[in-house]
């Protein structure tokens, strides 16, 4: 079956530091890949997505590139802010059953001023 | 416009009680999903509706879990004879279409605690 593995947190870093959260996946087909974010006290929100190999998703300074050869979709941001403190979830969908999502376990990121 | 809403936001149930969790999706959204999120983990798929049809219930953990969406809008997730392992946040999501290009919008969740 499908699965998503992402680095465990918490990740603690200082403002303006570089952030990378690793994500790898296992899928039987050709999935679409997503990063969702959950800010404190809020619901899950889509951060970015990529639907085919070599696509780069980007939003709010975050980027992730769909790497089929390494089955990876690592999230990066060049200069984090305190407001980026949140839990980040990598997810995939193979389009079956209306596009149900398979999530990783989440990575908590804490940015200190 | 309004997003996905869920009620109640918090529910405490004694073991053995039945509970019903409600989801109001975004108006016009065809697809509706339920997910279960245990503490410190990622959400796990429970079931999927396309309009009123329940097309996938492969994630429901036992026959104590039942979901419906009779008119293709509001959905209810019912858990019978609750047990402690049912304690989790139950998330509802809806999307306009049925393929990956359509974003899933999540509600705030219902936190269920079984004592």
XYZ file of N, CA and C in Angstrom:
684
model
N 0.812 -1.194 0.000
C 0.000 0.000 0.000
C 0.845 1.242 0.000
N 0.175 2.382 -0.097
C 0.872 3.669 -0.109
C 1.332 4.070 1.285
N 2.453 4.768 1.345
C 2.933 5.283 2.625
C 3.786 6.511 2.404
N 3.871 7.329 3.450
C 4.674 8.543 3.431
C 5.505 8.580 4.703
N 6.790 8.850 4.541
C 7.699 8.937 5.686
C 8.345 10.311 5.700
N 8.231 10.993 6.811
C 8.874 12.298 6.912
C 9.666 12.368 8.209
N 10.663 13.270 8.203
C 11.538 13.353 9.353
C 10.769 13.740 10.600
N 11.197 13.147 11.700
C 10.534 13.437 12.953
C 11.018 14.763 13.503
N 10.156 15.420 14.218
C 10.558 16.645 14.879
C 10.690 16.435 16.362
N 10.715 17.486 17.126
C 10.589 18.837 16.605
C 11.878 19.362 15.999
N 11.716 20.246 15.043
C 12.833 20.953 14.458
C 12.822 22.361 15.039
N 13.887 22.731 15.682
C 13.986 24.055 16.292
C 15.088 24.830 15.588
N 14.756 26.018 15.129
C 15.758 26.824 14.460
C 15.494 28.299 14.707
N 16.482 29.097 14.383
C 16.382 30.535 14.607
C 15.791 31.220 13.386
N 15.221 32.374 13.621
C 14.668 33.175 12.526
C 15.742 33.407 11.464
N 15.322 33.370 10.222
C 16.160 33.567 9.035
C 17.024 32.353 8.701
N 16.900 31.273 9.435
C 17.638 30.052 9.105
C 16.984 29.341 7.939
N 17.743 28.403 7.358
C 17.251 27.586 6.250
C 16.545 26.354 6.817
N 15.381 26.054 6.242
C 14.604 24.909 6.711
C 14.502 23.859 5.618
N 14.752 22.618 5.980
C 14.477 21.466 5.112
C 13.742 20.422 5.922
N 12.651 19.915 5.377
C 11.937 18.781 5.982
C 11.893 17.680 4.918
N 12.507 16.554 5.248
C 12.569 15.462 4.279
C 11.274 14.665 4.238
N 10.902 14.249 3.032
C 9.717 13.429 2.830
C 10.000 12.435 1.717
N 9.767 11.159 1.986
C 9.837 10.140 0.951
C 8.532 9.359 0.944
N 8.248 8.734 -0.180
C 6.964 8.064 -0.298
C 7.120 6.707 -0.985
N 6.121 5.873 -0.762
C 5.968 4.611 -1.469
C 4.575 4.596 -2.058
N 4.492 4.327 -3.344
C 3.188 4.294 -4.004
C 3.216 3.267 -5.121
N 2.072 2.683 -5.379
C 2.008 1.667 -6.435
C 1.892 2.291 -7.808
N 1.390 3.504 -7.861
C 1.186 4.158 -9.145
C 2.001 5.439 -9.264
N 1.329 6.449 -9.759
C 1.996 7.722 -10.039
C 1.246 8.821 -9.275
N 1.652 9.052 -8.029
C 0.829 9.920 -7.176
C 1.016 11.410 -7.408
N 0.095 12.180 -6.898
C 0.277 13.612 -6.691
C 0.786 13.789 -5.255
N 1.597 14.826 -5.054
C 2.245 15.029 -3.756
C 1.875 16.399 -3.193
N 1.765 16.458 -1.877
C 1.277 17.663 -1.203
C 2.070 17.928 0.075
N 2.125 19.177 0.436
C 2.506 19.578 1.790
C 1.339 20.355 2.386
N 0.915 19.910 3.560
C -0.098 20.616 4.329
C 0.554 21.200 5.582
N -0.030 22.278 6.091
C 0.489 22.922 7.291
C -0.640 23.130 8.286
N -0.309 22.956 9.544
C -1.286 23.174 10.614
C -0.680 24.161 11.602
N -1.149 25.399 11.541
C -0.683 26.420 12.472
C -1.370 26.213 13.824
N -0.755 26.667 14.899
C -1.339 26.470 16.235
C -2.787 26.953 16.296
N -3.671 26.068 16.728
C -5.071 26.433 16.895
C -5.873 26.507 15.617
N -5.271 26.118 14.504
C -5.984 26.199 13.224
C -6.092 24.823 12.565
N -6.905 24.760 11.513
C -7.058 23.512 10.788
C -5.973 23.321 9.737
N -5.974 22.143 9.143
C -5.019 21.826 8.085
C -5.258 22.700 6.859
N -4.160 23.205 6.286
C -4.261 24.006 5.075
C -3.272 23.474 4.053
N -3.680 23.489 2.792
C -2.755 23.106 1.743
C -1.687 24.182 1.594
N -0.413 23.768 1.622
C 0.687 24.710 1.451
C 1.149 24.726 -0.017
N 1.377 23.555 -0.583
C 1.768 23.466 -1.983
C 1.559 22.044 -2.474
N 1.634 21.895 -3.797
C 1.435 20.574 -4.373
C 2.191 20.446 -5.676
N 2.398 19.187 -6.104
C 2.998 18.888 -7.408
C 2.335 17.628 -7.930
N 2.009 17.620 -9.194
C 1.222 16.506 -9.720
C 1.990 15.608 -10.685
N 3.212 16.001 -11.074
C 3.990 15.118 -11.931
C 5.473 15.331 -11.674
N 6.263 14.358 -12.142
C 7.700 14.361 -11.894
C 8.340 15.655 -12.367
N 9.260 16.152 -11.537
C 10.041 17.371 -11.780
C 9.235 18.650 -11.600
N 7.946 18.539 -11.309
C 7.158 19.729 -10.961
C 7.685 20.312 -9.663
N 7.681 21.632 -9.569
C 8.034 22.303 -8.322
C 6.805 23.033 -7.824
N 6.376 22.711 -6.607
C 5.312 23.464 -5.962
C 5.934 24.552 -5.117
N 5.270 25.717 -5.053
C 5.811 26.802 -4.241
C 4.684 27.668 -3.698
N 4.913 28.205 -2.493
C 3.921 29.069 -1.861
C 4.538 29.650 -0.595
N 4.328 30.907 -0.349
C 4.776 31.597 0.875
C 6.278 31.430 1.118
N 7.065 31.311 0.073
C 8.504 31.150 0.206
C 8.948 29.705 0.356
N 8.006 28.781 0.493
C 8.310 27.355 0.571
C 8.334 26.763 -0.836
N 9.208 25.752 -1.004
C 9.292 25.050 -2.274
C 9.478 23.562 -2.024
N 8.998 22.751 -2.976
C 9.253 21.316 -2.940
C 9.206 20.808 -4.364
N 10.147 19.922 -4.713
C 10.225 19.389 -6.070
C 9.929 17.901 -6.063
N 9.070 17.479 -6.951
C 8.656 16.077 -7.093
C 9.799 15.322 -7.770
N 10.461 14.448 -7.012
C 11.583 13.668 -7.534
C 11.164 12.209 -7.621
N 10.836 11.776 -8.830
C 10.357 10.398 -9.011
C 11.501 9.405 -8.808
N 12.710 9.771 -9.220
C 13.823 8.816 -9.153
C 14.217 8.489 -7.719
N 13.994 9.439 -6.812
C 14.309 9.203 -5.407
C 13.044 9.098 -4.550
N 11.903 9.088 -5.178
C 10.589 9.072 -4.502
C 10.570 10.019 -3.321
N 10.909 11.279 -3.594
C 11.007 12.264 -2.528
C 10.282 13.554 -2.896
N 9.975 14.323 -1.853
C 9.276 15.613 -2.025
C 9.641 16.479 -0.824
N 10.920 16.835 -0.745
C 11.432 17.563 0.415
C 10.968 19.015 0.398
N 10.605 19.516 1.564
C 10.137 20.901 1.706
C 11.297 21.786 2.137
N 11.425 22.956 1.512
C 12.515 23.878 1.829
C 12.001 25.301 1.909
N 12.662 26.068 2.790
C 12.440 27.514 2.821
C 13.756 28.164 3.192
N 14.088 29.191 2.458
C 15.407 29.788 2.612
C 15.601 30.606 3.861
N 14.548 31.231 4.360
C 14.680 32.117 5.514
C 13.370 32.082 6.295
N 13.367 31.320 7.387
C 12.112 31.133 8.110
C 11.840 32.310 9.050
N 10.561 32.469 9.356
C 10.108 33.487 10.286
C 9.417 32.810 11.471
N 9.268 33.546 12.538
C 8.575 32.998 13.716
C 7.185 32.498 13.329
N 6.557 33.194 12.399
C 5.201 32.829 11.979
C 5.142 31.514 11.210
N 6.289 30.949 10.859
C 6.320 29.636 10.186
C 6.257 28.487 11.180
N 6.253 28.783 12.460
C 6.131 27.742 13.481
C 4.790 27.036 13.317
N 4.846 25.734 13.101
C 3.645 24.973 12.784
C 4.021 23.497 12.691
N 3.014 22.666 12.400
C 3.269 21.257 12.083
C 3.059 21.083 10.584
N 4.004 20.449 9.939
C 3.979 20.269 8.490
C 3.773 18.785 8.164
N 2.840 18.524 7.254
C 2.509 17.152 6.857
C 2.747 16.977 5.363
N 3.493 15.935 5.027
C 3.639 15.517 3.644
C 2.535 14.512 3.339
N 1.998 14.534 2.130
C 0.893 13.634 1.801
C 0.929 13.289 0.319
N 0.299 12.180 -0.015
C 0.172 11.792 -1.415
C -1.250 11.358 -1.717
N -1.561 11.401 -3.009
C -2.823 10.893 -3.489
C -2.595 10.225 -4.823
N -3.222 9.059 -4.999
C -3.106 8.397 -6.298
C -4.347 8.582 -7.137
N -5.283 9.375 -6.629
C -6.458 9.661 -7.438
C -7.560 8.651 -7.278
N -7.303 7.588 -6.535
C -8.371 6.618 -6.306
C -9.341 7.180 -5.285
N -10.581 6.722 -5.354
C -11.591 7.113 -4.370
C -11.624 8.619 -4.179
N -11.669 9.323 -5.291
C -11.839 10.759 -5.201
C -10.636 11.511 -4.717
N -9.495 10.896 -4.670
C -8.300 11.620 -4.283
C -8.062 11.612 -2.785
N -8.317 10.474 -2.125
C -8.036 10.404 -0.699
C -6.545 10.560 -0.463
N -6.218 11.167 0.670
C -4.839 11.496 1.006
C -4.248 10.481 1.982
N -2.983 10.150 1.750
C -2.180 9.382 2.697
C -1.134 10.332 3.271
N -1.132 10.511 4.586
C -0.271 11.487 5.245
C 0.929 10.835 5.913
N 2.000 11.617 6.021
C 3.087 11.268 6.904
C 2.731 11.648 8.334
N 3.641 11.378 9.247
C 3.363 11.588 10.656
C 3.441 13.030 11.140
N 3.922 13.917 10.285
C 4.002 15.325 10.666
C 5.346 15.677 11.274
N 5.785 16.914 11.034
C 7.022 17.442 11.608
C 6.708 18.787 12.246
N 6.937 18.871 13.535
C 6.714 20.147 14.229
C 7.940 21.026 14.066
N 7.722 22.253 13.640
C 8.800 23.228 13.450
C 8.580 24.384 14.411
N 9.620 24.719 15.131
C 9.564 25.855 16.055
C 10.658 26.832 15.661
N 10.260 28.034 15.330
C 11.217 29.081 14.947
C 11.308 30.080 16.085
N 12.524 30.277 16.567
C 12.743 31.208 17.681
C 13.302 32.522 17.168
N 12.868 33.630 17.794
C 13.359 34.945 17.330
C 14.823 35.138 17.671
N -16.220 33.074 1.441
C -17.363 32.299 1.854
C -17.028 31.403 3.026
N -18.026 30.694 3.515
C -17.835 29.832 4.670
C -16.993 28.630 4.289
N -16.200 28.195 5.237
C -15.398 27.002 5.026
C -16.129 25.776 5.514
N -15.386 24.699 5.710
C -15.949 23.474 6.246
C -16.133 23.654 7.756
N -17.310 23.320 8.227
C -17.540 23.424 9.664
C -17.865 22.050 10.237
N -17.494 21.867 11.493
C -17.724 20.601 12.176
C -18.288 20.881 13.559
N -19.153 19.989 13.988
C -19.708 20.125 15.337
C -19.982 18.757 15.936
N -19.859 18.618 17.263
C -19.287 19.632 18.143
C -17.777 19.739 17.946
N -17.162 20.763 18.487
C -15.717 20.868 18.411
C -15.042 19.934 19.395
N -15.686 19.714 20.512
C -15.149 18.824 21.539
C -16.283 17.931 22.021
N -15.932 16.657 22.241
C -16.926 15.719 22.729
C -16.251 14.767 23.704
N -16.823 14.679 24.893
C -16.366 13.704 25.866
C -17.451 12.648 25.998
N -17.078 11.404 25.826
C -18.034 10.314 25.921
C -17.514 9.266 26.892
N -18.430 8.663 27.590
C -18.045 7.546 28.444
C -17.977 6.291 27.570
N -17.076 5.437 27.920
C -16.921 4.207 27.161
C -18.260 3.486 27.057
N -18.584 3.081 25.835
C -19.836 2.385 25.606
C -20.938 3.269 25.051
N -20.749 4.600 25.138
C -21.762 5.505 24.599
C -21.642 5.618 23.086
N -22.716 5.999 22.440
C -22.714 6.287 21.006
C -22.502 7.784 20.816
N -21.778 8.163 19.759
C -21.581 9.575 19.448
C -21.865 9.819 17.970
N -22.234 11.052 17.659
C -22.474 11.463 16.273
C -21.738 12.765 16.025
N -20.931 12.779 14.994
C -20.120 13.945 14.643
C -20.611 14.477 13.298
N -20.784 15.779 13.231
C -21.387 16.392 12.044
C -20.360 17.174 11.246
N -20.524 17.131 9.929
C -19.673 17.906 9.029
C -20.545 18.647 8.030
N -20.339 19.961 7.940
C -20.984 20.785 6.914
C -19.918 21.190 5.901
N -19.937 20.591 4.722
C -18.897 20.920 3.732
C -19.169 22.269 3.075
N -18.222 22.695 2.279
C -18.432 23.909 1.493
C -19.540 23.633 0.477
N -20.433 24.574 0.322
C -21.582 24.389 -0.562
C -21.128 24.069 -1.992
N -21.741 23.025 -2.559
C -21.423 22.662 -3.930
C -20.272 21.675 -4.077
N -19.608 21.366 -2.972
C -18.489 20.431 -3.061
C -19.014 19.008 -3.202
N -18.476 18.332 -4.204
C -18.932 16.992 -4.548
C -18.353 15.945 -3.606
N -17.062 16.102 -3.307
C -16.342 15.085 -2.536
C -16.294 15.457 -1.062
N -16.455 14.440 -0.219
C -16.363 14.637 1.222
C -15.605 13.460 1.813
N -14.651 13.799 2.685
C -13.776 12.802 3.297
C -13.845 12.920 4.818
N -13.688 11.791 5.478
C -13.457 11.769 6.920
C -12.083 11.163 7.173
N -11.356 11.796 8.097
C -10.050 11.315 8.524
C -10.031 11.257 10.054
N -9.180 10.374 10.569
C -8.976 10.257 12.017
C -7.525 10.624 12.319
N -7.321 11.523 13.276
C -5.969 11.935 13.625
C -5.709 11.669 15.093
N -4.896 10.666 15.360
C -4.502 10.388 16.745
C -3.469 11.418 17.188
N -3.324 11.576 18.471
C -2.424 12.580 19.021
C -0.999 12.393 18.527
N -0.442 13.434 17.961
C 0.942 13.396 17.505
C 1.179 12.642 16.217
N 0.097 12.297 15.510
C 0.245 11.555 14.263
C -0.432 12.289 13.112
N -0.204 11.782 11.910
C -0.870 12.358 10.760
C -2.276 11.808 10.614
N -3.141 12.542 9.909
C -4.496 12.048 9.678
C -4.488 10.741 8.891
N -5.462 9.891 9.197
C -5.639 8.641 8.457
C -7.034 8.598 7.865
N -7.107 8.199 6.612
C -8.364 8.146 5.875
C -9.342 7.161 6.495
N -10.591 7.600 6.600
C -11.654 6.718 7.071
C -12.612 6.339 5.939
N -13.195 7.365 5.298
C -14.225 7.082 4.308
C -14.396 8.263 3.361
N -14.993 7.990 2.200
C -15.144 8.992 1.140
C -16.537 8.920 0.534
N -17.112 10.102 0.313
C -18.401 10.237 -0.373
C -18.229 11.064 -1.647
N -18.868 10.615 -2.696
C -19.032 11.453 -3.882
C -20.529 11.746 -3.965
N -20.894 12.983 -3.715
C -22.302 13.341 -3.495
C -22.857 12.477 -2.365
N -23.948 11.752 -2.587
C -24.519 10.955 -1.495
C -23.976 9.528 -1.457
N -23.192 9.154 -2.453
C -22.704 7.780 -2.547
C -21.401 7.600 -1.752
N -21.409 6.614 -0.897
C -20.196 6.287 -0.140
C -19.379 5.320 -0.988
N -18.338 5.828 -1.626
C -17.593 5.033 -2.592
C -16.425 4.270 -1.970
N -16.012 4.672 -0.809
C -14.864 4.008 -0.179
C -15.021 4.107 1.326
N -15.100 2.974 1.987
C -15.136 2.975 3.456
C -14.062 2.040 3.994
N -13.009 1.902 3.221
C -11.956 0.950 3.564
C -11.180 1.331 4.819
N -11.224 2.595 5.211
C -10.467 3.029 6.376
C -11.219 2.955 7.694
N -12.490 2.655 7.656
C -13.257 2.556 8.902
C -12.693 1.411 9.732
N -12.318 1.679 10.981
C -11.577 0.671 11.759
C -12.416 -0.510 12.213
N -13.699 -0.358 12.322
C -14.540 -1.475 12.751
C -15.975 -1.199 12.351
N -16.823 -2.187 12.546
C -18.236 -1.996 12.184
C -18.958 -1.122 13.202
N -18.249 -0.621 14.202
C -18.854 0.354 15.109
C -18.901 1.751 14.478
N -18.145 1.920 13.415
C -18.072 3.215 12.740
C -19.001 3.200 11.527
N -19.783 4.257 11.405
C -20.749 4.344 10.321
C -20.837 5.799 9.872
N -20.860 6.036 8.569
C -20.959 7.406 8.068
C -22.053 7.490 7.022
N -22.663 8.642 6.927
C -23.714 8.851 5.931
C -23.685 10.286 5.432
N -24.248 10.456 4.245
C -24.375 11.783 3.612
C -25.634 11.729 2.732
N -26.776 11.644 3.353
C -28.011 11.259 2.645
C -28.439 12.186 1.521
N -28.151 13.473 1.616
C -28.589 14.398 0.572
C -27.408 14.992 -0.176
N -26.253 14.399 -0.005
C -25.093 14.861 -0.738
C -24.506 16.155 -0.223
N -24.882 16.537 0.992
C -24.314 17.753 1.571
C -23.742 17.435 2.954
N -24.516 17.666 3.999
C -24.068 17.402 5.367
C -23.776 15.915 5.544
N -22.731 15.632 6.321
C -22.381 14.246 6.608
C -22.296 14.050 8.115
N -22.603 12.829 8.535
C -22.506 12.468 9.946
C -21.665 11.209 10.074
N -20.720 11.250 10.983
C -19.927 10.076 11.341
C -20.422 9.611 12.706
N -20.851 8.384 12.764
C -21.372 7.835 14.020
C -20.457 6.733 14.517
N -20.211 6.772 15.793
C -19.409 5.729 16.431
C -20.255 5.115 17.530
N -20.470 3.830 17.421
C -21.284 3.124 18.411
C -20.376 2.495 19.464
N -20.902 2.429 20.671
C -20.194 1.734 21.771
C -18.720 2.175 21.817
N -18.529 3.472 22.010
C -17.184 4.032 21.952
C -16.225 3.333 22.909
N -14.962 3.266 22.461
C -13.896 2.680 23.269
C -12.763 3.682 23.369
N -11.867 3.455 24.317
C -10.807 4.426 24.562
C -9.943 4.646 23.334
N -9.734 3.629 22.548
C -8.884 3.790 21.358
C -9.538 4.650 20.290
N -10.803 4.988 20.467
C -11.476 5.881 19.518
C -11.125 7.348 19.787
N -10.484 7.625 20.904
C -10.098 8.995 21.239
C -9.142 9.534 20.172
N -9.518 10.627 19.549
C -8.750 11.197 18.436
C -9.452 12.474 17.999
N -8.828 13.168 17.060
C -9.499 14.269 16.370
C -10.037 13.724 15.054
N -11.300 13.980 14.794
C -11.938 13.527 13.555
C -12.076 14.730 12.628
N -11.433 14.613 11.485
C -11.378 15.699 10.515
C -12.286 15.397 9.332
N -12.960 16.411 8.877
C -13.760 16.329 7.662
C -13.125 17.247 6.623
N -13.131 16.816 5.376
C -12.613 17.645 4.286
C -13.554 17.547 3.101
N -13.624 18.609 2.329
C -14.436 18.557 1.112
C -13.652 19.146 -0.050
N -14.009 18.721 -1.245
C -13.399 19.306 -2.439
C -14.429 19.406 -3.546
N -14.167 20.335 -4.461
C -15.126 20.643 -5.515
C -15.250 19.492 -6.508
N -14.136 18.809 -6.760
C -14.143 17.737 -7.742
C -13.644 16.442 -7.164
N -13.220 15.563 -8.065
C -12.855 14.216 -7.638
C -11.432 13.825 -8.028
N -10.663 14.743 -8.530
C -9.295 14.402 -8.921
C -8.306 15.292 -8.166
N -7.009 14.950 -8.314
C -5.981 15.562 -7.481
C -5.849 17.064 -7.692
N -6.297 17.570 -8.815
C -6.175 19.010 -9.056
C -7.107 19.833 -8.173
N -8.079 19.183 -7.564
C -9.001 19.894 -6.682
C -8.509 19.819 -5.238
N -8.334 20.966 -4.625
C -7.837 21.027 -3.261
C -8.870 20.503 -2.280
N -8.391 19.792 -1.257
C -9.260 19.402 -0.153
C -9.201 20.491 0.908
N -10.351 20.939 1.349
C -10.456 21.947 2.400
C -10.882 21.248 3.686
N -10.106 21.457 4.729
C -10.353 20.757 5.978
C -11.125 21.620 6.969
N -11.974 20.959 7.743
C -12.619 21.606 8.861
C -11.707 21.621 10.076
N -12.164 22.261 11.169
C -11.328 22.391 12.369
C -11.218 21.101 13.170
N -12.080 20.129 12.864
C -12.019 18.854 13.570
C -12.912 18.795 14.800
N -13.258 17.578 15.175
C -13.934 17.310 16.445
C -12.986 16.461 17.284
N -12.654 16.980 18.463
C -11.787 16.218 19.362
C -12.655 15.350 20.243
N -12.537 14.037 20.062
C -13.318 13.070 20.843
C -12.428 12.459 21.922
N -12.899 12.533 23.148
C -12.205 11.908 24.267
C -13.142 10.888 24.881
N -12.701 9.648 24.941
C -13.508 8.584 25.530
C -12.914 8.226 26.890
N -13.727 8.355 27.912
C -13.226 8.117 29.276
C -13.730 6.790 29.843
